[in-house]
mmCIF file of C-alpha atoms in Angstrom:
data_model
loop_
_atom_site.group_PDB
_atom_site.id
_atom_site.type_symbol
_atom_site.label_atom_id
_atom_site.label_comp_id
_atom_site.label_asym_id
_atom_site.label_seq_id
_atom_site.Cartn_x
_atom_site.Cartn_y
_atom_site.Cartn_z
ATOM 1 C CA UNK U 1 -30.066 -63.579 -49.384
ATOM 2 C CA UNK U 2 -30.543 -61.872 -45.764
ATOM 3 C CA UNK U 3 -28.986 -62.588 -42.559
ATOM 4 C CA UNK U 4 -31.475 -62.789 -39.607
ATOM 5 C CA UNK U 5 -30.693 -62.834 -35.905
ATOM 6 C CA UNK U 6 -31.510 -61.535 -32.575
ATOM 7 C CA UNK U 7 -31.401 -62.503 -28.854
ATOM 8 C CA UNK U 8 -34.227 -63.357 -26.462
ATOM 9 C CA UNK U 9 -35.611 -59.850 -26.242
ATOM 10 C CA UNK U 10 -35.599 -60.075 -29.862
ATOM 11 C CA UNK U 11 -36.855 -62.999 -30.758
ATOM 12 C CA UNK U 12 -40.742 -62.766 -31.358
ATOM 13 C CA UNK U 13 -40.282 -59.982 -33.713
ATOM 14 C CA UNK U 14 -37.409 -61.444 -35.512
ATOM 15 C CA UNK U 15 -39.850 -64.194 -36.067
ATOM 16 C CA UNK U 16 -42.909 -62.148 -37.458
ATOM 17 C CA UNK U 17 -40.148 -60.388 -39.956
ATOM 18 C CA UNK U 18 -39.347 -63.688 -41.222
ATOM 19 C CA UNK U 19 -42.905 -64.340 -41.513
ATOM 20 C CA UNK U 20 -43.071 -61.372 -43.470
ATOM 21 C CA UNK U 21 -39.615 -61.980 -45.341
ATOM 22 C CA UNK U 22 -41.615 -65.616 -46.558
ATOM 23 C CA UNK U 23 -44.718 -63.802 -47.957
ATOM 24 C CA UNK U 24 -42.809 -61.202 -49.188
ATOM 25 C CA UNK U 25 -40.771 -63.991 -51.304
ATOM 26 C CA UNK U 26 -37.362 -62.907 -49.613
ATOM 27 C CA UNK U 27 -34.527 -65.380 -49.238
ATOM 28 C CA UNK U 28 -33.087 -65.250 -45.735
ATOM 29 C CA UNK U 29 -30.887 -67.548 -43.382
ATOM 30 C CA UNK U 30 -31.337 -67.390 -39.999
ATOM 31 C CA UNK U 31 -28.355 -67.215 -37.535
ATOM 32 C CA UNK U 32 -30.308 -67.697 -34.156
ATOM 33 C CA UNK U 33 -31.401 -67.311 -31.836
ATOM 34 C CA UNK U 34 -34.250 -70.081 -31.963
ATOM 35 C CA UNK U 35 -36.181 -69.462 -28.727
ATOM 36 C CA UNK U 36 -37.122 -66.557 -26.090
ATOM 37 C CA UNK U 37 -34.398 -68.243 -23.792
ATOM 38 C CA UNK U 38 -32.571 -65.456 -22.310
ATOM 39 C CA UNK U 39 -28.636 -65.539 -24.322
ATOM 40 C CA UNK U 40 -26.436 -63.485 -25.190
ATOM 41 C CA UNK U 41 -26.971 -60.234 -28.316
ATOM 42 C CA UNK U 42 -23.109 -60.400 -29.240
ATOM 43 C CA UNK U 43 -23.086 -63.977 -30.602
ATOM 44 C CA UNK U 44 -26.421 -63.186 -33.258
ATOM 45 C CA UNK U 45 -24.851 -59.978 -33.980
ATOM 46 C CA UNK U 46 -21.253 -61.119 -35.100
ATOM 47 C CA UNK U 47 -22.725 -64.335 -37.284
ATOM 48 C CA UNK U 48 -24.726 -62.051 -39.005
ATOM 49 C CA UNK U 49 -22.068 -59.485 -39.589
ATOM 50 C CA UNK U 50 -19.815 -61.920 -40.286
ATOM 51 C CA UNK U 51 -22.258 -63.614 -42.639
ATOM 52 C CA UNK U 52 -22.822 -59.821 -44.755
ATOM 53 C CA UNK U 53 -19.033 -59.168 -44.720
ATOM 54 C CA UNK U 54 -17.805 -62.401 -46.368
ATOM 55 C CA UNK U 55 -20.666 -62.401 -49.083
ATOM 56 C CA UNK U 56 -22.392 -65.161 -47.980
ATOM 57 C CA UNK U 57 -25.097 -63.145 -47.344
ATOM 58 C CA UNK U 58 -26.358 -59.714 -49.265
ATOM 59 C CA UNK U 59 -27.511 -57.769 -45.875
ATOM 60 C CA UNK U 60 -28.152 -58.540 -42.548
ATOM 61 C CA UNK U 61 -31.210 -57.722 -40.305
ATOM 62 C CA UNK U 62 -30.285 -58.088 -36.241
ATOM 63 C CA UNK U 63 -33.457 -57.594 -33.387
ATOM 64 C CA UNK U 64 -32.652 -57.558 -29.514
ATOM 65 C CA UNK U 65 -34.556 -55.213 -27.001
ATOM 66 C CA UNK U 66 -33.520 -51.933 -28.017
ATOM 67 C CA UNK U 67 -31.585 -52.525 -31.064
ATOM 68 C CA UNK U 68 -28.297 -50.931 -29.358
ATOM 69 C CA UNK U 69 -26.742 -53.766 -28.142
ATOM 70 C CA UNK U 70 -26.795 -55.308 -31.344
ATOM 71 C CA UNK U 71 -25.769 -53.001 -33.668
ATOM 72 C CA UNK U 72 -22.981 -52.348 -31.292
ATOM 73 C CA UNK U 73 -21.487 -55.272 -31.888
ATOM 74 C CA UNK U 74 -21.947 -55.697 -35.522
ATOM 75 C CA UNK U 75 -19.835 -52.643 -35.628
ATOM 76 C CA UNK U 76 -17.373 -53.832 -34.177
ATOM 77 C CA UNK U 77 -17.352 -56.298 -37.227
ATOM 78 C CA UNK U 78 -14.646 -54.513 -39.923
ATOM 79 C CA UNK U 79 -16.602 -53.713 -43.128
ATOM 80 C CA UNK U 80 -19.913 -53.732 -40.956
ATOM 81 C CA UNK U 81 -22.001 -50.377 -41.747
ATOM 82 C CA UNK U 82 -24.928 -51.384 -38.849
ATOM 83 C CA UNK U 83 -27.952 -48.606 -38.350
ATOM 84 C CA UNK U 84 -30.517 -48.697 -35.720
ATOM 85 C CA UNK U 85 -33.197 -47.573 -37.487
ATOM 86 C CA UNK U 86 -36.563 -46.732 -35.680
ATOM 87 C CA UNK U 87 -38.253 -44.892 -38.666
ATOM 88 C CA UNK U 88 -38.448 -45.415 -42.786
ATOM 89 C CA UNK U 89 -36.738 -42.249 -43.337
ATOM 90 C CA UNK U 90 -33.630 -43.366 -41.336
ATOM 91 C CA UNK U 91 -33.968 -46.817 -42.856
ATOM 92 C CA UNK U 92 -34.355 -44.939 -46.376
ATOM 93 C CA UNK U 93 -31.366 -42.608 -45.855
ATOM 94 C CA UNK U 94 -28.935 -44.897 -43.794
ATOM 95 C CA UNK U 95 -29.304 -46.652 -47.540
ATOM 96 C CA UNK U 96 -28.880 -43.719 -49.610
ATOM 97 C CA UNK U 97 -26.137 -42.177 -47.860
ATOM 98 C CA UNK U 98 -24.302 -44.745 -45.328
ATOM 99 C CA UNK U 99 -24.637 -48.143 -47.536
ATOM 100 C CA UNK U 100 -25.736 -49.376 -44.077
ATOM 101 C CA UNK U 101 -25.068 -53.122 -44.570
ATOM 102 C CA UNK U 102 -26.901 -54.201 -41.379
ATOM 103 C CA UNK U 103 -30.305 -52.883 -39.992
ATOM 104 C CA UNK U 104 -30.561 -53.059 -36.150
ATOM 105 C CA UNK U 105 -34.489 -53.068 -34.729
ATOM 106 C CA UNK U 106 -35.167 -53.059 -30.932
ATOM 107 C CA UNK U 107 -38.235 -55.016 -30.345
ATOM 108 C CA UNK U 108 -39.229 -53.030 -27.236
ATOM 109 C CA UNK U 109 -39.103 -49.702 -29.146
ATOM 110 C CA UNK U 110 -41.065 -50.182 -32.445
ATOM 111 C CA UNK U 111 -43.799 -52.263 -33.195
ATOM 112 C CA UNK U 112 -44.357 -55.301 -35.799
ATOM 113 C CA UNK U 113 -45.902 -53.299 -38.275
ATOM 114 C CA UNK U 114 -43.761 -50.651 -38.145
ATOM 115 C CA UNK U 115 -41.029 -53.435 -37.983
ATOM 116 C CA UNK U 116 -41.621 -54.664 -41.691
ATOM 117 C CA UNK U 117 -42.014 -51.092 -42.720
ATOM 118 C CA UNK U 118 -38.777 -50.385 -42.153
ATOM 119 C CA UNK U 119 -37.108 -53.606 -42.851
ATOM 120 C CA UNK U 120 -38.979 -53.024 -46.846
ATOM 121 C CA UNK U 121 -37.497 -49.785 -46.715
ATOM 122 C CA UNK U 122 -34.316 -50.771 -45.514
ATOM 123 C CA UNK U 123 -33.793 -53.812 -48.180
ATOM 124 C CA UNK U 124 -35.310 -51.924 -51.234
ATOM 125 C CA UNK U 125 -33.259 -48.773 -51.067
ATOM 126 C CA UNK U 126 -30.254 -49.176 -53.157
ATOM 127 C CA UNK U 127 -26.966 -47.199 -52.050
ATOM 128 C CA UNK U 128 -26.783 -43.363 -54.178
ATOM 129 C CA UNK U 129 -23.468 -43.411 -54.561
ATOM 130 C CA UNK U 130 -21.716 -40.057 -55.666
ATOM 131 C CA UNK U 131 -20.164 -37.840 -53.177
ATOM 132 C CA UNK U 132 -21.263 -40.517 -50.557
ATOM 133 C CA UNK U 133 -18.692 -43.143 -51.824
ATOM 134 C CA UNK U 134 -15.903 -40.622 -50.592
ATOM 135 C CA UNK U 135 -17.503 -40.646 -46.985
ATOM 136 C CA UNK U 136 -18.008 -44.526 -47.023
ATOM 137 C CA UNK U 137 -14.206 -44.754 -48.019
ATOM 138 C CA UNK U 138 -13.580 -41.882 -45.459
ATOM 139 C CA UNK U 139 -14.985 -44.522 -42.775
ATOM 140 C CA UNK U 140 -12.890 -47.774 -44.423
ATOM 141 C CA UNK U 141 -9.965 -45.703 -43.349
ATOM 142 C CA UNK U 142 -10.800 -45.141 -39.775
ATOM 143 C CA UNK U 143 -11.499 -48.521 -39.405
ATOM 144 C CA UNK U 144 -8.439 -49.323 -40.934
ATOM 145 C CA UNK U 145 -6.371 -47.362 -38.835
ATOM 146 C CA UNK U 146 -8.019 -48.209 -35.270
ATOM 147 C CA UNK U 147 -7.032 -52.014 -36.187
ATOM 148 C CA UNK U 148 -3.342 -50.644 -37.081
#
């Protein structure tokens, strides 16, 4: 199952992806927020997080204005891997190489359509694996020792 969420700015486009996640036949639960009512990005951003980290949910897909806000907080989120992906070859490769956990969309930068591109991209491109597990480990131990 995905994680949804974004913030005002977000909002209408995190709606039209869910559309999209419902034809598309894709589970998702959606962490807020539930109107264009200006609030704050850091809230969505850590229930999703949160949400992908425990388990409870497989991935996580977070929407505010630009996407930076958001995926700045989810990475503040130990075991969070968030990308702000504006393209499918970022979504694609954050995948391949980064096990990105979290895709972060700013709804003022891409459009809808290009919106579901990348989310499709971004959900059906399984991790490679390989040398990239060393890196991914690499990271675990920063984040490890920044919390020390």
């Amino acid at each position: 199952m995905i994680a949804i969420g974004s913030d005002h700015g977000g909002f209408e486009l995190k709606e039209y992806i869910k559309k999209h996640l419902d034809e598309q036949g894709i589970a998702y639960k959606d962490f807020g927020t539930n109107c264009a009512d200006s609030c704050d990005y850091p809230v969505y951003a850590e229930a999703v997080s949160r949400a992908v980290v425990s388990g409870e949910m497989e991935k996580g897909i977070l929407v505010c204005g630009t996407g930076i806000g958001v995926s700045i907080a989810a990475n503040k989120i130990k075991g969070v891997r968030a990308a702000l992906c504006g393209d499918c070859y970022s979504a694609e490769f954050t995948r391949l190489h980064n096990d990105a956990n979290v895709l972060a969309l700013g709804a003022r930068v891409v459009g809808s359509g290009l919106a579901v591109k990348i989310v499709d991209t971004f959900l059906s491109t399984e991790f490679m694996g390989g040398h990239h597990t060393h890196r991914i480990e690499m990271i675990a131990e920063i984040e490890e020792r920044e919390r020390a």
